[in-house]
Tab-separated table of C-alpha atoms and ligand atoms in Angstrom:
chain	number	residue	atom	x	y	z
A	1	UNK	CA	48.236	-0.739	-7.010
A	2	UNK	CA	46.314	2.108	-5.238
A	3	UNK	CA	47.756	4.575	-2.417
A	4	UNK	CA	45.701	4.227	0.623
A	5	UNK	CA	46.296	6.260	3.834
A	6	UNK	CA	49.132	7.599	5.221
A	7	UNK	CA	51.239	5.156	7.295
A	8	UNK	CA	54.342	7.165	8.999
A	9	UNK	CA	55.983	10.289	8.368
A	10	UNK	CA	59.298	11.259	9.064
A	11	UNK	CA	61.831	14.104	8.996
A	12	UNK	CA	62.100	13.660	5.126
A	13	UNK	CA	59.835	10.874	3.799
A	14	UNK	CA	56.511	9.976	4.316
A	15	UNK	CA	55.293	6.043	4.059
A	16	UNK	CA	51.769	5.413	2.604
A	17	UNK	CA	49.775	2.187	2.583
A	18	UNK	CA	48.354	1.034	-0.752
A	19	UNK	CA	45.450	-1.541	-1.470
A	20	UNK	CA	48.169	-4.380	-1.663
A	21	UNK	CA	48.948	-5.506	2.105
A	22	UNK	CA	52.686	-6.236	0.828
A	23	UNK	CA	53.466	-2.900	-0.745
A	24	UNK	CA	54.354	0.361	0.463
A	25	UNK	CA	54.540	3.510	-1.143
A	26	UNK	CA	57.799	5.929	0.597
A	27	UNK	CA	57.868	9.494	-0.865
A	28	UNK	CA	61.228	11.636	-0.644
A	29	UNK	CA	59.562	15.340	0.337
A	30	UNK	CA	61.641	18.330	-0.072
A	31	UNK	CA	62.053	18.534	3.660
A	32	UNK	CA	65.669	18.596	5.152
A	33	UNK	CA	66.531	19.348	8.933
A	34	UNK	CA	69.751	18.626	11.317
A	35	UNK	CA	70.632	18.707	14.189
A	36	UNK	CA	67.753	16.314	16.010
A	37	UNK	CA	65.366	18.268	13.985
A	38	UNK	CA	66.373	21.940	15.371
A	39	UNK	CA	67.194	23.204	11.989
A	40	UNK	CA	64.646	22.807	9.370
A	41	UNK	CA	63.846	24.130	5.904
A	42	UNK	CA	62.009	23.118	2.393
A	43	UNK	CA	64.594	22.873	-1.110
A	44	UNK	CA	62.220	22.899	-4.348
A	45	UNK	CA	63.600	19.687	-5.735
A	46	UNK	CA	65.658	17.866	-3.385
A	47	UNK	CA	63.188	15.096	-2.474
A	48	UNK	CA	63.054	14.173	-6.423
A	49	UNK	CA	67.329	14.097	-6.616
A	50	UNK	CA	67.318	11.629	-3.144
A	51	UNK	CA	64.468	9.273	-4.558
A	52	UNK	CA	66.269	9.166	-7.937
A	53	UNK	CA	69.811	8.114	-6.116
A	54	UNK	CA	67.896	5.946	-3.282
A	55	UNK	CA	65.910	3.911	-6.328
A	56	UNK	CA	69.410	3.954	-8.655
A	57	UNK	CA	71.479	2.273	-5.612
A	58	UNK	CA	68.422	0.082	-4.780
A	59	UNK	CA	68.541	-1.469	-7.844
A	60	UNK	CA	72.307	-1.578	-8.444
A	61	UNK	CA	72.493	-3.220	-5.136
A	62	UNK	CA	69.892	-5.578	-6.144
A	63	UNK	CA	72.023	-6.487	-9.262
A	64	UNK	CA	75.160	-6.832	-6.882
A	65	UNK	CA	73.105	-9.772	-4.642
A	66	UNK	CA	71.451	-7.743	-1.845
A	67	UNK	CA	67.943	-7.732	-0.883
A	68	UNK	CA	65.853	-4.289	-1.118
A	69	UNK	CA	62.577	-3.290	-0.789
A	70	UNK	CA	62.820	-1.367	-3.612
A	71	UNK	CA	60.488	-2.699	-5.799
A	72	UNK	CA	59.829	0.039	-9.150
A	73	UNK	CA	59.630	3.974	-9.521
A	74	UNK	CA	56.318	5.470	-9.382
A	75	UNK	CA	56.880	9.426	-10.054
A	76	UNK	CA	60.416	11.114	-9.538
A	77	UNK	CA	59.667	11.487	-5.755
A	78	UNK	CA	57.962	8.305	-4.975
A	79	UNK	CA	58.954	4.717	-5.103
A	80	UNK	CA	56.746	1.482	-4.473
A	81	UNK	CA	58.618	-0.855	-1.821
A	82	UNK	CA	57.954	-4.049	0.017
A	83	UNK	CA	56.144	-3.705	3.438
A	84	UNK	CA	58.869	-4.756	6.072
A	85	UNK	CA	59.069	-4.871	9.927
A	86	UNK	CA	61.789	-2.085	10.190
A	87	UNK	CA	64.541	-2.841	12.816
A	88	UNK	CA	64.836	0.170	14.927
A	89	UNK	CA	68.564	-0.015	14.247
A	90	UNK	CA	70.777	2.698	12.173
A	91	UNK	CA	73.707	0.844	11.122
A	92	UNK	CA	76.948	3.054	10.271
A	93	UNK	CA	79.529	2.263	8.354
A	94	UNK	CA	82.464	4.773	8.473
A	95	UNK	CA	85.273	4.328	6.106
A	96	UNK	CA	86.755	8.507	7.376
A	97	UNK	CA	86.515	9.704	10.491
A	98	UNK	CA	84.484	12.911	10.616
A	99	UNK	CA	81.238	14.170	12.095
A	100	UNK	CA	80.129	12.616	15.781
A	101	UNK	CA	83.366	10.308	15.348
A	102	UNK	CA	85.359	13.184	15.528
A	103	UNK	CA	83.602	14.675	17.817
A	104	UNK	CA	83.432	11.869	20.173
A	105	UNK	CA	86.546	9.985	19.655
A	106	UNK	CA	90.726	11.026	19.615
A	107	UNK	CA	90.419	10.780	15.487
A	108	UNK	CA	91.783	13.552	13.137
A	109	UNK	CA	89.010	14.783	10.472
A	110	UNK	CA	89.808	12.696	7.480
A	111	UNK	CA	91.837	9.733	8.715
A	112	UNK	CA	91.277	6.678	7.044
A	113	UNK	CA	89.665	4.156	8.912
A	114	UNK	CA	91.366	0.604	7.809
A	115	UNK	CA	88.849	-1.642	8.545
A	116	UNK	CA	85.857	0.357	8.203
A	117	UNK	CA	84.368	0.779	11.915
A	118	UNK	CA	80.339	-0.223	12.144
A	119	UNK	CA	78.718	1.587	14.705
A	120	UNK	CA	74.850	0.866	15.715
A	121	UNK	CA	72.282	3.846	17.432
A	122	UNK	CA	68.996	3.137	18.469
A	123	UNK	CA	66.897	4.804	16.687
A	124	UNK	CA	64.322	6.275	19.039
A	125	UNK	CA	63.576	10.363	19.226
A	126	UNK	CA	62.287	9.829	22.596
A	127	UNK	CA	66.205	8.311	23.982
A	128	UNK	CA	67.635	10.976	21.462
A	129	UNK	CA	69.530	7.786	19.669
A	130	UNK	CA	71.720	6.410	21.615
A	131	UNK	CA	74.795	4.131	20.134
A	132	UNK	CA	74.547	0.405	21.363
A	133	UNK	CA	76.550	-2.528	21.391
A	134	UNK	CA	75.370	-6.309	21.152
A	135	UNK	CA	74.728	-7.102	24.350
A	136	UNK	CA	72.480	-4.199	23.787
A	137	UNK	CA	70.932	-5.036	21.154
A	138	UNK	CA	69.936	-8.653	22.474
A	139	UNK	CA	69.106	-7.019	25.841
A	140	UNK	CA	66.518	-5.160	24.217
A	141	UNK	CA	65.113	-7.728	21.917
A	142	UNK	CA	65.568	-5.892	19.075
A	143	UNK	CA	67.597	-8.228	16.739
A	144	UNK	CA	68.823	-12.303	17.196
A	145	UNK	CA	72.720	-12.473	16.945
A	146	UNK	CA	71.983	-14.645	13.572
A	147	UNK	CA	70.199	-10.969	12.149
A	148	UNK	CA	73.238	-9.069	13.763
A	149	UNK	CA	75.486	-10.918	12.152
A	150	UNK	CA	73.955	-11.268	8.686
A	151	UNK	CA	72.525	-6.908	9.405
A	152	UNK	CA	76.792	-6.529	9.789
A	153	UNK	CA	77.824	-8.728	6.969
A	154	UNK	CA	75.348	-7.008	4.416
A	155	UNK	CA	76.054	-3.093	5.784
A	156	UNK	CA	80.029	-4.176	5.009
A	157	UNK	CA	79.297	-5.582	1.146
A	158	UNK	CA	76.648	-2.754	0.614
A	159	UNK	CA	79.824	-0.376	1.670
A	160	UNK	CA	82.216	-2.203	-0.596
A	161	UNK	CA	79.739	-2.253	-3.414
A	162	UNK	CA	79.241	1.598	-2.870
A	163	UNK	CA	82.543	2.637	-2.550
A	164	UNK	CA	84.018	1.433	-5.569
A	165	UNK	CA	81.470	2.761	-7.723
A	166	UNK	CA	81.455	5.747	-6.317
A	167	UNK	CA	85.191	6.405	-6.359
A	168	UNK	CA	84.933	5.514	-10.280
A	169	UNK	CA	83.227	9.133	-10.265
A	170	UNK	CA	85.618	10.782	-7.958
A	171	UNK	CA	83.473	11.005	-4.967
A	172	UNK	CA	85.021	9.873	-1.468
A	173	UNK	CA	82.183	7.526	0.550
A	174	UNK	CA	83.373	8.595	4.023
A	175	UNK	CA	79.954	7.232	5.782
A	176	UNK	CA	76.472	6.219	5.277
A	177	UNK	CA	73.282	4.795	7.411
A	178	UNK	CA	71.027	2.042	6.753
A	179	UNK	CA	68.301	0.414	7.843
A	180	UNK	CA	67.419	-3.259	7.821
A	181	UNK	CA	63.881	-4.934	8.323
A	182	UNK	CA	62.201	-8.556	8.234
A	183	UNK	CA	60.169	-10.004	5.668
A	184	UNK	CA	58.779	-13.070	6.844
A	185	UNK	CA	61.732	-13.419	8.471
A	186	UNK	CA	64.351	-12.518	6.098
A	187	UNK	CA	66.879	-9.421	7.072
A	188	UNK	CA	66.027	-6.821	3.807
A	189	UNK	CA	67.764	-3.634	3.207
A	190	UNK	CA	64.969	-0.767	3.724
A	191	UNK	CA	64.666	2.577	4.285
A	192	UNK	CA	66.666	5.172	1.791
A	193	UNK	CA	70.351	5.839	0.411
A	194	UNK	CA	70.777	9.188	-0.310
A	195	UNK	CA	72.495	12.668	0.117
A	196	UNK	CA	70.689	12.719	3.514
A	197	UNK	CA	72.011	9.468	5.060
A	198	UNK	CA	75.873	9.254	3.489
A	199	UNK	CA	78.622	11.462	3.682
A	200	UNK	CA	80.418	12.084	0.531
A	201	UNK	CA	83.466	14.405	-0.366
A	202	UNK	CA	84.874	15.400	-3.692
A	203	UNK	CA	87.925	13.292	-4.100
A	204	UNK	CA	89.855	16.145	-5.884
A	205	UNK	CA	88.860	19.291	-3.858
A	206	UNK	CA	87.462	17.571	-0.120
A	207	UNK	CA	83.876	19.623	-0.860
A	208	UNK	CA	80.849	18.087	1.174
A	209	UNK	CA	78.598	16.711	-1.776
A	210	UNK	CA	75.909	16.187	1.407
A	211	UNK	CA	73.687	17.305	3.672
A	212	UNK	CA	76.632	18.839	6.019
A	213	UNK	CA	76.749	21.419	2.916
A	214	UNK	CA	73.267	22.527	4.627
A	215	UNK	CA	74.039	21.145	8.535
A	216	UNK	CA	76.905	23.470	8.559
A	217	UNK	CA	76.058	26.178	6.092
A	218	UNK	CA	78.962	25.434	3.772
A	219	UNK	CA	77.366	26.954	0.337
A	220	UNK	CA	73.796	26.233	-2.154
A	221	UNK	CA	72.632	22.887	-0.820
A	222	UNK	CA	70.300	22.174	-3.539
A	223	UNK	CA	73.618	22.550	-6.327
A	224	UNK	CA	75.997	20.197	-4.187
A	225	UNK	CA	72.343	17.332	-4.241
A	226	UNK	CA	72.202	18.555	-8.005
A	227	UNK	CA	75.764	17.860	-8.816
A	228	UNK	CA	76.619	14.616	-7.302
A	229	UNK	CA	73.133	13.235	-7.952
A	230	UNK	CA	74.535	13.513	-11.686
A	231	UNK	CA	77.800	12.012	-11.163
A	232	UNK	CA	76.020	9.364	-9.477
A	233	UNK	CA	73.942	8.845	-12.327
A	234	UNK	CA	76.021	9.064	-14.610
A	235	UNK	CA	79.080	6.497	-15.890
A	236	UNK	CA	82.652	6.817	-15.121
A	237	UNK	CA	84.372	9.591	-16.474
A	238	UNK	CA	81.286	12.035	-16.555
A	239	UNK	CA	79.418	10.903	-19.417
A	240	UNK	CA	75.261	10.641	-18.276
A	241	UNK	CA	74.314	7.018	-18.058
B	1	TYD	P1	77.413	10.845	12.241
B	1	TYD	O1	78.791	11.357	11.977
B	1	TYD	O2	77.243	9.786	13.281
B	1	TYD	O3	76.469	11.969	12.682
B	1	TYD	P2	76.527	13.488	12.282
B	1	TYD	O4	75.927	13.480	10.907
B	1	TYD	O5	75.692	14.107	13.346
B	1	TYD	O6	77.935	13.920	12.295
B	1	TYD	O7	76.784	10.344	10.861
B	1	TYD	C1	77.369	9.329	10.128
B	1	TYD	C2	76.640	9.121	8.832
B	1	TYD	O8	75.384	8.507	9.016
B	1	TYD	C3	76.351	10.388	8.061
B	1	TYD	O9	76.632	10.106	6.694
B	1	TYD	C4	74.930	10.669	8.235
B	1	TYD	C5	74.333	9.311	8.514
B	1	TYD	N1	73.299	9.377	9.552
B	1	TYD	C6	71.963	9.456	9.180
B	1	TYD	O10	71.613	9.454	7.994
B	1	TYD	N2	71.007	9.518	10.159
B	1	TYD	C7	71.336	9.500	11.471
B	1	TYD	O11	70.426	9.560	12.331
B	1	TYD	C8	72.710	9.402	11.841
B	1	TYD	C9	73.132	9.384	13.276
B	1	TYD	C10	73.654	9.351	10.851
């Protein structure tokens, strides 16, 4: 498998093409911004610590009965995936209330959210990503109440999957984003699972372990990605997998 051109680039990853019409090539760059893209910066390293957490929960996920496009590790930063129509859907699953919730909605920083609230934004850069509902969604063509369903179904297991094993290395999963796609017409998990798209907090001490450390200047970004990209990878307890 060759890369080919460039197929979309984003805030943080690009997508390339390769010579096989199913496969994709998605490459974490050291990019990070916030904020809708208004603050913006390159970290030496970080694009190597989210492809090696993305492609670790890809494939533990995988174990665990969910589909993935991940399909191998090419070089730290790059991973070969499945070529799926992406969903312009980014499905959050909040098990805390903090960030926009907080902002938004009466909720206290921190409260436990018993069951964990889904919430769904269009993603488009042009409508600045509005949250939708169902009627939305269907209004707009963008998924069939059967994908909705099974999109809502899979973001809660991924979450309960997640949260244990991430607890077993005392780290809090207050929220994370993902993104869902079609492969001849099958709902697949896409897209990435890393510092950038989940919200973690030490369970002992509160610390971000995630990209608010950088959103909100709260210390060295690059240590906090270092640090928990090693508890993640490592077994319960501390010890390095
Ligand atoms: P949210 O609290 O809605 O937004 P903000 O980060 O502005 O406070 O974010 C909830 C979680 O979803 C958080 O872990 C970050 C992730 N997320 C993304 O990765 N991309 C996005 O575009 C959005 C809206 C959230």
């Amino acid at each position: 498998m060759k890369q080919v051109d460039l197929l979309y680039s984003g805030k943080a990853k690009s997508v390339y093409r390769t010579d096989d019409p199913g496969v994709y090539i998605m490459k974490f760059r050291d990019d990070i911004t916030a904020f809708d893209g208004e603050k913006k910066d390159t970290l030496g390293g970080k694009g190597r610590y989210n492809a090696e957490v993305s492609s670790f929960f890809f494939r533990y996920l995988e174990e665990h009965g969910i589909r993935t496009h991940y399909l191998e590790s090419i070089d730290a930063a790059s991973m070969a995936v499945r070529a799926l129509e992406m969903i312009p859907l980014e499905i959050i699953v909040r098990n805390i209330a903090a960030g926009s919730l907080v902002r938004k909605y009466p909720f206290r920083e921190g409260e436990p959210l018993d069951p964990p609230v889904i919430i769904i934004d269009y993603k488009s850069d042009l409508h600045h990503d509005p949250m939708l509902n169902d009627d939305l969604i269907f209004a707009l063509r963008l998924a069939t109440p059967e994908e909705l369903d099974q999109i809502k179904a899979t973001a809660l297991a991924v979450n309960e999957i997640l949260r244990e094993y991430l607890d077993a290395r005392g780290v809090t999963l207050v929220d994370f984003k993902l993104e869902f796609g079609r492969e001849r017409g099958d709902i697949v998990l896409g897209d990435e699972i890393s510092m950038d798209s989940m919200r973690l907090w030490d369970k002992e001490t509160g610390a971000s372990l995630d990209k608010d450390v950088y959103r909100f200047g709260k210390g060295d970004v690059m240590e906090a990605y270092a640090t928990v990209a090693k508890r993640i990878l490592s077994r319960p307890g501390g010890e390095t997998a």
